[in-house]
Short mmCIF file of C-alpha atoms in Angstrom, two decimals:
data_model
loop_
_atom_site.label_atom_id
_atom_site.label_comp_id
_atom_site.label_asym_id
_atom_site.label_seq_id
_atom_site.Cartn_x
_atom_site.Cartn_y
_atom_site.Cartn_z
CA MET A 19 0.16 -0.10 0.15
CA ARG A 20 0.90 3.70 -0.74
CA GLU A 21 0.90 6.26 1.94
CA ALA A 22 1.66 9.38 -0.16
CA GLN A 23 -0.71 12.62 0.11
CA PRO A 24 -3.57 11.46 -2.23
CA PHE A 25 -6.11 13.80 -0.78
CA THR A 26 -3.91 16.94 -1.52
CA ALA A 27 -2.43 16.06 -5.08
CA HIS A 28 -5.94 15.56 -6.12
CA TYR A 29 -7.87 18.19 -4.27
CA ILE A 30 -9.77 20.86 -6.05
CA ASP A 31 -12.11 23.77 -4.23
CA ILE A 32 -15.50 23.27 -4.56
CA GLN A 33 -16.28 26.83 -4.11
CA SER A 34 -14.12 28.13 -6.88
CA PRO A 35 -15.75 29.59 -10.09
CA GLN A 36 -13.48 27.11 -12.24
CA ALA A 37 -14.31 23.94 -9.87
CA GLU A 38 -16.62 22.17 -12.51
CA GLU A 39 -14.08 22.76 -15.59
CA GLN A 40 -11.48 21.69 -13.32
CA ALA A 41 -12.99 18.95 -12.32
CA HIS A 42 -14.08 17.59 -15.87
CA GLU A 43 -10.11 18.03 -16.73
CA GLN A 44 -8.69 16.12 -13.91
CA LEU A 45 -11.17 13.21 -14.29
CA ARG A 46 -9.91 13.26 -17.86
CA ASP A 47 -6.19 13.32 -16.81
CA THR A 48 -6.11 11.08 -13.37
CA GLY A 49 -9.57 10.18 -13.08
CA LEU A 50 -9.89 11.31 -9.12
CA ILE A 51 -10.44 14.09 -7.67
CA THR A 52 -10.90 14.85 -3.94
CA LEU A 53 -12.77 17.95 -2.20
CA THR A 54 -14.16 19.34 0.98
CA GLY A 55 -16.92 21.77 2.21
CA PHE A 56 -19.76 19.24 2.13
CA THR A 57 -21.77 20.53 4.94
CA SER A 58 -25.11 19.17 4.52
CA ARG A 59 -26.69 16.27 2.33
CA THR A 60 -28.27 19.16 0.52
CA VAL A 61 -24.80 20.46 -0.73
CA VAL A 62 -23.71 17.14 -1.85
CA ARG A 63 -26.75 16.65 -4.20
CA ASP A 64 -26.01 20.47 -5.74
CA PHE A 65 -22.53 19.51 -6.26
CA ALA A 66 -23.25 15.88 -7.62
CA SER A 67 -25.98 17.56 -10.28
CA ARG A 68 -23.05 19.83 -11.41
CA ILE A 69 -20.90 17.17 -12.64
CA MET A 70 -23.18 14.44 -13.54
CA ASP A 71 -26.83 13.11 -14.38
CA ILE A 72 -27.44 11.02 -10.97
CA THR A 73 -28.33 7.76 -11.61
CA PRO A 74 -31.10 6.19 -9.49
CA HIS A 75 -30.61 2.54 -8.32
CA ARG A 76 -31.56 -0.46 -5.94
CA ASP A 77 -29.94 1.48 -3.10
CA SER A 78 -30.77 5.17 -3.63
CA ASP A 79 -32.75 7.20 -1.59
CA PRO A 80 -35.37 9.52 -3.43
CA ASP A 81 -33.30 12.00 -3.84
CA GLY A 82 -31.08 9.91 -6.03
CA LEU A 83 -28.37 9.85 -3.36
CA THR A 84 -27.35 6.78 -1.34
CA THR A 85 -26.84 6.44 2.48
CA ILE A 86 -24.23 4.28 3.43
CA ARG A 87 -23.97 3.16 6.91
CA ASP A 88 -24.09 0.19 9.15
CA THR A 89 -27.36 -1.02 9.44
CA ARG A 90 -26.55 -4.18 11.47
CA ARG A 91 -29.08 -6.03 8.88
CA HIS A 92 -26.96 -6.74 6.30
CA THR A 93 -24.06 -7.96 7.39
CA HIS A 94 -24.49 -11.72 5.70
CA LEU A 95 -26.19 -10.53 2.87
CA ALA A 96 -24.07 -10.97 -0.73
CA GLY A 97 -23.81 -7.96 -2.56
CA TYR A 98 -24.67 -5.66 0.52
CA GLY A 99 -21.12 -5.22 1.96
CA GLY A 100 -21.16 -1.78 2.28
CA PHE A 101 -24.06 -1.36 4.57
CA GLY A 102 -22.45 -3.31 6.98
CA SER A 103 -19.06 -2.41 9.01
CA GLY A 104 -16.81 -5.03 7.46
CA GLU A 105 -13.70 -4.70 5.25
CA LEU A 106 -14.72 -4.28 1.50
CA ALA A 107 -12.24 -5.98 -1.18
CA PRO A 108 -11.21 -3.63 -4.26
CA HIS A 109 -14.30 -3.17 -6.44
CA THR A 110 -15.97 -1.39 -9.29
CA GLU A 111 -19.49 0.20 -8.46
CA ARG A 112 -22.22 -1.76 -9.86
CA SER A 113 -19.98 -4.45 -11.72
CA GLY A 114 -22.75 -6.82 -12.15
CA THR A 115 -25.06 -4.80 -14.16
CA PRO A 116 -24.56 -4.24 -18.43
CA ALA A 117 -22.94 -0.63 -18.19
CA PRO A 118 -21.89 0.70 -14.72
CA PRO A 119 -21.99 4.18 -13.90
CA ARG A 120 -18.94 6.24 -15.56
CA LEU A 121 -18.60 8.51 -11.90
CA MET A 122 -19.29 7.81 -8.27
CA LEU A 123 -18.98 10.44 -5.71
CA LEU A 124 -18.43 9.70 -1.98
CA VAL A 125 -18.70 11.91 0.74
CA CYS A 126 -18.23 11.54 4.61
CA GLY A 127 -20.72 12.84 6.78
CA THR A 128 -19.32 11.08 10.17
CA PRO A 129 -16.26 9.52 10.05
CA ALA A 130 -15.96 6.14 12.10
CA HIS A 131 -14.59 5.96 15.35
CA HIS A 132 -11.99 3.96 14.60
CA GLY A 133 -10.81 2.28 10.78
CA GLY A 134 -12.92 2.75 8.43
CA ALA A 135 -10.50 4.46 5.71
CA CYS A 136 -11.34 4.16 2.00
CA LEU A 137 -8.76 2.69 0.14
CA LEU A 138 -7.94 3.43 -3.75
CA THR A 139 -6.66 1.82 -6.74
CA ASP A 140 -6.05 3.22 -10.13
CA GLY A 141 -6.57 0.60 -12.43
CA ARG A 142 -3.92 2.19 -15.06
CA ALA A 143 -1.12 0.91 -12.82
CA VAL A 144 -2.69 -2.37 -11.99
CA TYR A 145 -2.75 -3.11 -15.95
CA ALA A 146 0.94 -1.81 -16.33
CA ASP A 147 2.06 -3.60 -13.55
CA ILE A 148 0.57 -7.12 -14.93
CA ALA A 149 1.54 -6.27 -18.58
CA ALA A 150 5.01 -5.75 -17.63
CA ARG A 151 5.67 -8.71 -15.55
CA ARG A 152 2.98 -11.34 -16.58
CA ARG A 153 2.05 -10.81 -20.32
CA GLU A 154 0.11 -13.94 -19.94
CA ALA A 155 -2.09 -12.68 -17.13
CA VAL A 156 -3.11 -9.68 -18.76
CA ILE A 157 -4.25 -11.28 -21.79
CA ALA A 158 -6.16 -14.08 -19.80
CA LEU A 159 -7.82 -11.30 -17.78
CA SER A 160 -8.94 -9.34 -20.87
CA ARG A 161 -10.62 -12.44 -22.67
CA PRO A 162 -14.56 -11.85 -23.08
CA ARG A 163 -16.77 -13.65 -20.40
CA THR A 164 -14.09 -15.20 -18.13
CA ALA A 165 -15.69 -13.26 -15.64
CA TYR A 166 -19.24 -12.94 -13.91
CA PHE A 167 -19.89 -10.34 -11.26
CA GLY A 168 -23.71 -10.18 -9.75
CA GLY A 169 -26.31 -12.83 -8.79
CA GLY A 170 -28.73 -14.26 -11.37
CA ASP A 171 -29.55 -11.22 -12.98
CA GLY A 172 -25.35 -10.18 -12.78
CA HIS A 173 -23.19 -9.55 -16.04
CA PRO A 174 -20.81 -11.96 -17.79
CA THR A 175 -17.90 -9.67 -18.91
CA GLN A 176 -13.93 -9.45 -17.86
CA VAL A 177 -11.40 -7.78 -15.56
CA PHE A 178 -9.87 -5.75 -18.53
CA THR A 179 -11.87 -4.39 -21.57
CA GLY A 180 -10.06 -3.09 -24.74
CA HIS A 181 -11.44 -0.49 -26.54
CA PRO A 182 -10.95 0.16 -30.31
CA ASP A 183 -8.91 3.56 -29.29
CA ASP A 184 -6.72 1.16 -27.65
CA ARG A 185 -7.82 2.76 -24.34
CA ILE A 186 -8.55 0.03 -21.52
CA SER A 187 -11.18 -0.46 -18.60
CA ILE A 188 -11.39 -2.06 -15.70
CA ARG A 189 -14.34 -4.06 -14.05
CA LEU A 190 -13.72 -6.28 -10.82
CA ARG A 191 -15.17 -7.53 -7.64
CA LEU A 192 -13.78 -10.11 -5.59
CA ASP A 193 -16.77 -10.87 -3.13
CA GLY A 194 -18.99 -13.59 -3.21
CA LEU A 195 -20.99 -12.70 -5.89
CA ALA A 196 -17.85 -13.04 -8.37
CA ARG A 197 -17.15 -15.92 -10.46
CA PHE A 198 -14.26 -16.60 -12.70
CA SER A 199 -13.33 -19.16 -15.41
CA PRO A 200 -10.92 -21.49 -14.76
CA THR A 201 -8.59 -20.31 -17.86
CA VAL A 202 -8.54 -17.03 -15.07
CA GLN A 203 -8.06 -18.47 -11.96
CA PRO A 204 -4.34 -19.11 -12.19
CA TYR A 205 -3.75 -15.30 -12.91
CA LEU A 206 -5.87 -14.21 -9.84
CA PRO A 207 -2.86 -13.82 -6.99
CA TYR A 208 -1.15 -11.58 -9.73
CA LEU A 209 -4.12 -9.22 -9.93
CA ARG A 210 -4.95 -9.25 -6.13
CA ASN A 211 -0.99 -8.37 -5.74
CA ALA A 212 -1.14 -5.60 -8.18
CA LEU A 213 -4.06 -4.18 -6.15
CA THR A 214 -2.33 -4.29 -2.96
CA THR A 215 0.79 -2.47 -4.39
CA TYR A 216 -0.83 0.13 -6.02
CA GLN A 217 -3.39 0.74 -3.10
CA ILE A 218 -3.65 4.58 -1.74
CA ARG A 219 -5.48 5.03 2.04
CA LEU A 220 -7.12 7.75 1.90
CA PRO A 221 -8.88 8.40 5.33
CA LEU A 222 -12.00 11.03 5.04
CA ASP A 223 -12.95 13.66 7.78
CA ALA A 224 -16.44 15.11 8.04
CA GLY A 225 -17.37 17.16 4.70
CA GLN A 226 -14.51 15.49 2.88
CA ALA A 227 -14.95 13.74 -0.46
CA TYR A 228 -13.33 11.94 -3.62
CA LEU A 229 -14.53 11.64 -7.00
CA LEU A 230 -13.62 8.52 -9.30
CA ASP A 231 -13.65 7.58 -12.65
CA ASN A 232 -15.13 4.14 -12.50
CA GLU A 233 -14.15 2.68 -15.14
CA ARG A 234 -10.39 3.47 -14.18
CA TRP A 235 -10.20 3.75 -10.14
CA LEU A 236 -11.30 0.40 -8.11
CA HIS A 237 -12.78 1.76 -4.58
CA ALA A 238 -12.44 -0.35 -1.06
CA ARG A 239 -12.60 0.43 2.74
CA GLU A 240 -11.17 -0.64 5.96
CA ALA A 241 -13.62 -2.45 8.66
CA PHE A 242 -14.51 0.05 11.24
CA THR A 243 -16.37 0.81 14.52
CA GLY A 244 -18.25 3.15 15.35
CA ASN A 245 -21.75 5.11 13.24
CA ARG A 246 -19.88 5.92 10.19
CA LEU A 247 -21.90 7.70 7.91
CA CYS A 248 -21.42 8.63 4.10
CA TRP A 249 -23.24 9.77 0.92
CA ARG A 250 -22.72 8.57 -2.27
CA ALA A 251 -23.77 10.07 -5.87
CA LEU A 252 -23.51 7.43 -9.33
CA GLY A 253 -24.11 9.08 -12.32
CA GLU A 254 -23.02 9.78 -16.03
CA PRO A 255 -20.75 12.81 -16.48
CA HIS A 256 -22.35 16.01 -18.09
CA VAL A 257 -18.85 16.21 -20.44
CA ALA A 258 -17.70 13.40 -22.64
CA LEU A 259 -15.17 11.19 -21.27
CA LEU A 260 -13.01 8.85 -23.28
CA SER A 261 -13.64 5.16 -22.30
CA GLY A 262 -11.13 3.77 -19.45
CA PHE A 263 -7.68 4.93 -19.46
CA ALA A 264 -4.68 4.99 -21.84
CA PRO A 265 -2.18 2.20 -20.92
CA ALA A 266 1.08 3.63 -19.41
CA SER A 267 2.85 1.87 -22.25
CA ARG A 268 1.30 1.23 -25.67
CA ASN A 269 3.91 -1.38 -26.38
CA ALA A 270 1.67 -4.00 -28.19
CA THR A 271 4.10 -6.69 -27.80
CA ALA A 272 4.15 -6.16 -23.93
CA ALA A 273 0.41 -6.92 -23.99
CA SER A 274 -2.50 -6.78 -26.09
CA PRO A 275 -6.01 -7.12 -24.97
CA VAL A 276 -8.72 -8.41 -26.83
CA VAL A 277 -11.21 -5.37 -27.92
CA VAL A 278 -14.84 -5.67 -27.04
CA SER A 279 -16.82 -3.72 -29.05
#
């Protein structure tokens, strides 16, 4: 795990007149933004609406936001780990749907008494690491329909998806609703190792937040104690974003994922 200063490095001021323009530029560049100044749920909703078209879903409230807290009712239910207090493995939000939302905003309303830090992993770094070390692994993880995420209404897919413009997107979950083809399973240890290597720890205080590109960044969470409360918004950006990310190296001989149209 990398213990740099990710909050400062990715920060923009939501009060700035250029906040929306800066957010769109940074999403295109690094896919991650950190923010402060969220004093209420209304402020969260207003900012999210400036950046994205909010997508309602199974767990969202009437205003489109999802309240993330330990309900003490979902502990043992697959797919509901976010509503407990346990550790969450790196994952793509809504990975079991045909088209996961492009953006995710997570805002801390009340921090945990202990633990509960957000853990983020840049899929671009993960892809570059595996491509450089294990060419056969990145090829296997790019083969169509080698993973299935979700329950009975889930979605067959693959960890890495190649796009016609040579960009790559990542989609992943590692909980009880993830199944992998036998051709992929030997390479999962390399994937897990890269996830750990490039993970950054991002504790959030009240009013702090992050906004990420859900096709590039994976998010996770430490276990926690206390009444941790967060609000989450999912949606589609108001400006066009190219699919996924540009690989760190475009050397086609290093690793060439299967293009999925």
